[in-house]
Amino acid sequence: MKKYDLILAAAVVIAAAFLLIFQFLRQDDGRHYVEITVDGEVFGTYDLTEDQTVEIDDTNRLVIKDGEARMEWADCPDQICVDHRAVSRNGESIICLPNQVVVTVASSEESDVDAVAQ
């Protein structure tokens, strides 16, 4: 590698580091909330800043704590929704297909991101 190749590589790494730091330090002023739908109908909307437990039609139990929502219990046989990690970012969701329960995190402000990929 030549001298200018190393300078170019260093510049790209520094620019990527600045972008990464900017993303982590960026303030998100929008209020996040969880919208729960059962069989396509809105069951309820809950603020992520308030710690609470939500019983969903005696089939699921959602726990909201420390700005995250996780499915604590479900009566479905596969338990995929219970094993799913907690959600807290705009666009993330937990889905319990057997009980037709969808938990989606939304924000009160517009987002530049169309989707969240894991």
XYZ file of C-alpha atoms in Angstrom:
118
model
C 0.000 0.000 0.000
C 1.134 3.462 -0.757
C 1.131 6.555 1.419
C -2.070 7.984 -0.105
C -3.885 4.653 0.280
C -3.184 4.732 4.008
C -4.351 8.352 4.256
C -7.578 7.501 2.422
C -8.214 4.465 4.629
C -7.582 6.523 7.784
C -9.959 9.254 6.567
C -12.728 6.702 5.933
C -12.267 5.135 9.377
C -12.320 8.550 11.091
C -15.453 9.612 9.184
C -17.189 6.346 10.113
C -16.223 6.810 13.770
C -17.660 10.349 13.812
C -20.927 9.132 12.258
C -21.184 6.314 14.791
C -20.564 8.656 17.722
C -23.126 11.106 16.327
C -25.763 8.347 16.118
C -25.176 7.265 19.725
C -25.189 10.784 21.136
C -28.139 12.072 19.129
C -31.040 13.109 21.329
C -34.427 11.584 20.553
C -37.016 14.097 21.784
C -40.049 12.126 20.591
C -42.098 10.228 23.133
C -42.195 6.510 22.477
C -45.274 4.470 23.119
C -46.455 0.907 22.578
C -49.538 0.177 20.518
C -51.148 -3.208 21.081
C -53.523 -4.685 18.521
C -55.516 -7.888 18.938
C -57.008 -9.476 15.837
C -56.333 -6.261 13.896
C -58.194 -4.015 16.369
C -56.404 -1.553 18.655
C -56.384 -2.919 22.205
C -54.536 -0.009 23.789
C -51.696 2.495 23.662
C -49.197 2.721 26.533
C -46.325 5.113 27.267
C -42.896 3.475 27.463
C -41.792 5.840 30.229
C -44.367 4.453 32.694
C -43.539 1.081 34.264
C -46.635 -1.121 34.095
C -47.976 -4.591 33.358
C -50.685 -5.003 30.715
C -52.950 -8.068 30.648
C -54.049 -8.677 27.056
C -57.357 -10.623 26.850
C -56.207 -13.305 29.350
C -53.858 -14.659 26.640
C -50.743 -12.490 26.968
C -48.985 -10.339 29.559
C -46.818 -7.407 28.449
C -44.403 -5.769 30.892
C -43.228 -2.197 30.287
C -40.196 -1.366 32.399
C -37.211 0.987 32.058
C -38.364 2.221 28.641
C -38.649 -1.277 27.161
C -41.573 -3.597 26.512
C -41.360 -7.377 26.639
C -43.874 -10.182 26.529
C -43.671 -11.841 29.935
C -46.267 -14.565 29.470
C -48.425 -16.073 26.735
C -50.684 -19.115 26.602
C -49.594 -20.025 23.062
C -47.722 -23.319 22.538
C -44.619 -22.020 20.743
C -43.672 -19.139 23.150
C -41.829 -17.238 20.399
C -43.199 -13.914 21.606
C -42.021 -14.630 25.164
C -38.533 -15.537 23.936
C -38.329 -12.336 21.831
C -36.038 -9.649 23.212
C -37.482 -6.456 24.690
C -38.404 -3.694 22.224
C -37.858 0.036 22.724
C -37.039 1.648 19.369
C -39.441 3.133 16.876
C -40.687 0.465 14.446
C -39.781 -2.599 16.517
C -42.497 -5.132 17.271
C -43.348 -8.352 19.075
C -45.896 -10.615 17.409
C -47.821 -13.502 18.976
C -49.279 -15.174 15.917
C -51.453 -17.845 17.624
C -53.212 -15.181 19.725
C -53.100 -12.549 16.951
C -51.428 -10.012 19.261
C -49.100 -7.383 17.790
C -47.072 -5.033 20.004
C -45.478 -2.166 18.068
C -43.260 0.652 19.302
C -44.104 4.013 17.758
C -42.936 7.572 18.290
C -44.788 10.842 18.488
C -42.355 12.431 16.035
C -41.690 11.581 12.402
C -38.797 9.216 11.769
C -36.348 9.325 8.871
C -36.009 5.535 9.030
C -38.479 3.415 7.088
C -37.779 0.174 8.944
C -35.619 -1.415 11.613
C -33.524 -4.444 10.680
C -31.941 -6.805 13.168
